[in-house]
PDB file of C-alpha atoms in Angstrom:
ATOM      1  CA  GLN N   1       0.001   0.001  -0.007  1.00  0.00           C
ATOM      2  CA  LEU N   2       1.252   3.452  -0.932  1.00  0.00           C
ATOM      3  CA  GLN N   3       0.263   6.668   0.825  1.00  0.00           C
ATOM      4  CA  ALA N   4       1.124   9.945  -0.860  1.00  0.00           C
ATOM      5  CA  SER N   5       1.158  13.213   1.048  1.00  0.00           C
ATOM      6  CA  GLY N   6       2.557  16.715   1.027  1.00  0.00           C
ATOM      7  CA  GLY N   7       0.414  18.356  -1.593  1.00  0.00           C
ATOM      8  CA  GLY N   8      -0.963  21.832  -1.114  1.00  0.00           C
ATOM      9  CA  LEU N   9      -1.150  25.358  -2.441  1.00  0.00           C
ATOM     10  CA  VAL N  10       2.078  27.075  -3.418  1.00  0.00           C
ATOM     11  CA  GLN N  11       2.912  30.217  -5.335  1.00  0.00           C
ATOM     12  CA  ALA N  12       4.610  30.025  -8.671  1.00  0.00           C
ATOM     13  CA  GLY N  13       8.345  29.823  -8.153  1.00  0.00           C
ATOM     14  CA  GLY N  14       7.935  28.106  -4.849  1.00  0.00           C
ATOM     15  CA  SER N  15       8.832  24.626  -3.684  1.00  0.00           C
ATOM     16  CA  LEU N  16       7.009  21.645  -2.314  1.00  0.00           C
ATOM     17  CA  ARG N  17       8.084  18.182  -1.240  1.00  0.00           C
ATOM     18  CA  LEU N  18       5.820  15.228  -1.685  1.00  0.00           C
ATOM     19  CA  SER N  19       6.219  11.999   0.210  1.00  0.00           C
ATOM     20  CA  CYS N  20       5.029   8.520  -0.533  1.00  0.00           C
ATOM     21  CA  ALA N  21       5.136   6.016   2.301  1.00  0.00           C
ATOM     22  CA  ALA N  22       4.913   2.320   1.540  1.00  0.00           C
ATOM     23  CA  SER N  23       3.806  -0.442   3.815  1.00  0.00           C
ATOM     24  CA  GLY N  24       5.377  -3.855   3.712  1.00  0.00           C
ATOM     25  CA  ARG N  25       8.907  -5.152   3.708  1.00  0.00           C
ATOM     26  CA  THR N  26       9.632  -5.204   0.009  1.00  0.00           C
ATOM     27  CA  PHE N  27       9.887  -1.483  -0.684  1.00  0.00           C
ATOM     28  CA  SER N  28      13.467  -1.733  -1.854  1.00  0.00           C
ATOM     29  CA  ALA N  29      12.464  -4.305  -4.456  1.00  0.00           C
ATOM     30  CA  TYR N  30      10.529  -1.738  -6.451  1.00  0.00           C
ATOM     31  CA  ALA N  31      11.376   1.160  -8.663  1.00  0.00           C
ATOM     32  CA  MET N  32       9.251   4.113  -7.578  1.00  0.00           C
ATOM     33  CA  GLY N  33       7.641   6.420 -10.071  1.00  0.00           C
ATOM     34  CA  TRP N  34       5.772   9.666  -9.845  1.00  0.00           C
ATOM     35  CA  PHE N  35       2.989  10.592 -12.206  1.00  0.00           C
ATOM     36  CA  ARG N  36       0.552  13.478 -12.368  1.00  0.00           C
ATOM     37  CA  GLN N  37      -2.785  14.226 -13.835  1.00  0.00           C
ATOM     38  CA  ALA N  38      -4.185  17.698 -14.365  1.00  0.00           C
ATOM     39  CA  PRO N  39      -7.909  18.290 -14.846  1.00  0.00           C
ATOM     40  CA  GLY N  40      -8.965  17.344 -18.348  1.00  0.00           C
ATOM     41  CA  LYS N  41      -5.586  15.906 -19.205  1.00  0.00           C
ATOM     42  CA  GLU N  42      -4.145  12.452 -19.357  1.00  0.00           C
ATOM     43  CA  ARG N  43      -1.876  11.114 -16.676  1.00  0.00           C
ATOM     44  CA  GLU N  44       1.734  11.866 -17.412  1.00  0.00           C
ATOM     45  CA  PHE N  45       5.067  10.588 -16.268  1.00  0.00           C
ATOM     46  CA  VAL N  46       7.025  12.861 -13.937  1.00  0.00           C
ATOM     47  CA  GLY N  47      10.006  10.796 -12.852  1.00  0.00           C
ATOM     48  CA  VAL N  48      11.232   7.507 -11.505  1.00  0.00           C
ATOM     49  CA  ILE N  49      13.941   6.273  -9.179  1.00  0.00           C
ATOM     50  CA  SER N  50      15.637   2.916  -9.197  1.00  0.00           C
ATOM     51  CA  ARG N  51      15.330   0.376  -6.404  1.00  0.00           C
ATOM     52  CA  SER N  52      18.593   1.402  -4.845  1.00  0.00           C
ATOM     53  CA  GLY N  53      18.083   5.088  -5.446  1.00  0.00           C
ATOM     54  CA  GLY N  54      21.190   5.266  -7.576  1.00  0.00           C
ATOM     55  CA  SER N  55      19.429   6.160 -10.807  1.00  0.00           C
ATOM     56  CA  THR N  56      16.701   8.585 -11.696  1.00  0.00           C
ATOM     57  CA  ARG N  57      14.908   9.654 -14.826  1.00  0.00           C
ATOM     58  CA  TYR N  58      12.687  12.655 -15.384  1.00  0.00           C
ATOM     59  CA  ALA N  59      10.256  14.032 -17.835  1.00  0.00           C
ATOM     60  CA  ASN N  60      11.668  16.885 -19.909  1.00  0.00           C
ATOM     61  CA  SER N  61       9.089  19.229 -18.451  1.00  0.00           C
ATOM     62  CA  VAL N  62      10.459  18.847 -14.912  1.00  0.00           C
ATOM     63  CA  GLN N  63      14.109  18.089 -15.581  1.00  0.00           C
ATOM     64  CA  GLY N  64      16.312  20.357 -13.485  1.00  0.00           C
ATOM     65  CA  ARG N  65      13.435  21.474 -11.276  1.00  0.00           C
ATOM     66  CA  PHE N  66      12.239  18.247  -9.684  1.00  0.00           C
ATOM     67  CA  ALA N  67      14.232  15.618  -7.852  1.00  0.00           C
ATOM     68  CA  ILE N  68      13.283  12.183  -6.603  1.00  0.00           C
ATOM     69  CA  PHE N  69      15.052  10.449  -3.749  1.00  0.00           C
ATOM     70  CA  ARG N  70      14.204   7.577  -1.495  1.00  0.00           C
ATOM     71  CA  ASP N  71      14.947   6.282   1.945  1.00  0.00           C
ATOM     72  CA  ASN N  72      14.620   2.508   1.878  1.00  0.00           C
ATOM     73  CA  ALA N  73      15.053   2.305   5.636  1.00  0.00           C
ATOM     74  CA  LYS N  74      11.927   4.426   6.003  1.00  0.00           C
ATOM     75  CA  ASN N  75      10.039   2.863   3.082  1.00  0.00           C
ATOM     76  CA  THR N  76       9.532   6.327   1.688  1.00  0.00           C
ATOM     77  CA  VAL N  77      10.134   8.048  -1.631  1.00  0.00           C
ATOM     78  CA  TYR N  78      10.132  11.790  -2.057  1.00  0.00           C
ATOM     79  CA  LEU N  79       9.482  14.211  -4.883  1.00  0.00           C
ATOM     80  CA  GLN N  80      11.159  17.544  -4.335  1.00  0.00           C
ATOM     81  CA  MET N  81       9.599  20.163  -6.595  1.00  0.00           C
ATOM     82  CA  ASN N  82      11.304  23.490  -7.063  1.00  0.00           C
ATOM     83  CA  SER N  83      10.572  26.506  -9.258  1.00  0.00           C
ATOM     84  CA  LEU N  84       6.974  25.424  -9.542  1.00  0.00           C
ATOM     85  CA  LYS N  85       4.892  26.678 -12.420  1.00  0.00           C
ATOM     86  CA  PRO N  86       1.100  26.870 -12.823  1.00  0.00           C
ATOM     87  CA  ASP N  87       1.424  24.047 -15.397  1.00  0.00           C
ATOM     88  CA  ASP N  88       2.704  21.793 -12.605  1.00  0.00           C
ATOM     89  CA  ALA N  89      -0.641  21.897 -10.857  1.00  0.00           C
ATOM     90  CA  ALA N  90      -2.113  18.413 -10.805  1.00  0.00           C
ATOM     91  CA  VAL N  91      -2.861  15.405  -8.650  1.00  0.00           C
ATOM     92  CA  TYR N  92       0.420  13.635  -8.094  1.00  0.00           C
ATOM     93  CA  TYR N  93       0.609   9.890  -7.754  1.00  0.00           C
ATOM     94  CA  CYS N  94       3.352   7.596  -6.633  1.00  0.00           C
ATOM     95  CA  ALA N  95       3.635   4.126  -8.019  1.00  0.00           C
ATOM     96  CA  ALA N  96       5.719   1.020  -7.459  1.00  0.00           C
ATOM     97  CA  GLY N  97       6.878  -1.356 -10.162  1.00  0.00           C
ATOM     98  CA  PRO N  98       9.622  -3.745 -11.146  1.00  0.00           C
ATOM     99  CA  LEU N  99      11.230  -1.492 -13.742  1.00  0.00           C
ATOM    100  CA  MET N 100      12.190   2.129 -14.211  1.00  0.00           C
ATOM    101  CA  SER N 101       9.418   2.747 -16.673  1.00  0.00           C
ATOM    102  CA  VAL N 102       7.835   5.923 -18.004  1.00  0.00           C
ATOM    103  CA  THR N 103       4.648   3.984 -18.699  1.00  0.00           C
ATOM    104  CA  GLY N 104       1.995   3.861 -16.057  1.00  0.00           C
ATOM    105  CA  SER N 105       0.833   0.403 -17.011  1.00  0.00           C
ATOM    106  CA  SER N 106       4.218  -0.952 -15.964  1.00  0.00           C
ATOM    107  CA  TYR N 107       3.536  -0.197 -12.330  1.00  0.00           C
ATOM    108  CA  ASP N 108       1.852  -2.643  -9.986  1.00  0.00           C
ATOM    109  CA  TYR N 109       0.827  -0.427  -7.083  1.00  0.00           C
ATOM    110  CA  TRP N 110      -0.457   3.113  -6.875  1.00  0.00           C
ATOM    111  CA  GLY N 111      -0.960   5.650  -4.164  1.00  0.00           C
ATOM    112  CA  GLN N 112      -4.145   7.599  -3.804  1.00  0.00           C
ATOM    113  CA  GLY N 113      -2.750  10.887  -5.086  1.00  0.00           C
ATOM    114  CA  THR N 114      -2.071  14.243  -3.513  1.00  0.00           C
ATOM    115  CA  LEU N 115      -3.202  17.566  -4.978  1.00  0.00           C
ATOM    116  CA  VAL N 116      -0.729  20.252  -5.882  1.00  0.00           C
ATOM    117  CA  THR N 117      -2.068  23.688  -6.711  1.00  0.00           C
ATOM    118  CA  VAL N 118       0.202  26.422  -8.036  1.00  0.00           C
ATOM    119  CA  SER N 119      -1.001  30.007  -8.011  1.00  0.00           C
ATOM    120  CA  SER N 120       0.336  32.474 -10.544  1.00  0.00           C
TER     121      SER N 120
END
């Protein structure tokens, strides 16, 4: 089970850190991805981190502004979002899967989502 948190209202240019806590003892066996879905739009890939945390991959739209890191001892993955833009506003979801994939269907488990609102 995945529990995402940390969403909220932030001004453009501001920062926010999302967390995704996992239950169970196999957290380190999964790559952890972040996706987002804005109203009226399809879900899109944001970024992913490898099982060990040694590798990350990001969507072009967030590259250089967002960072993913994980603490396997705490069964938690984080999405640090900096220089936020109004276009970043969406419901953000964490997901766990066997591979570092940009495709949502590759993930086995999903969190419930946390809302990020960015005011201009």
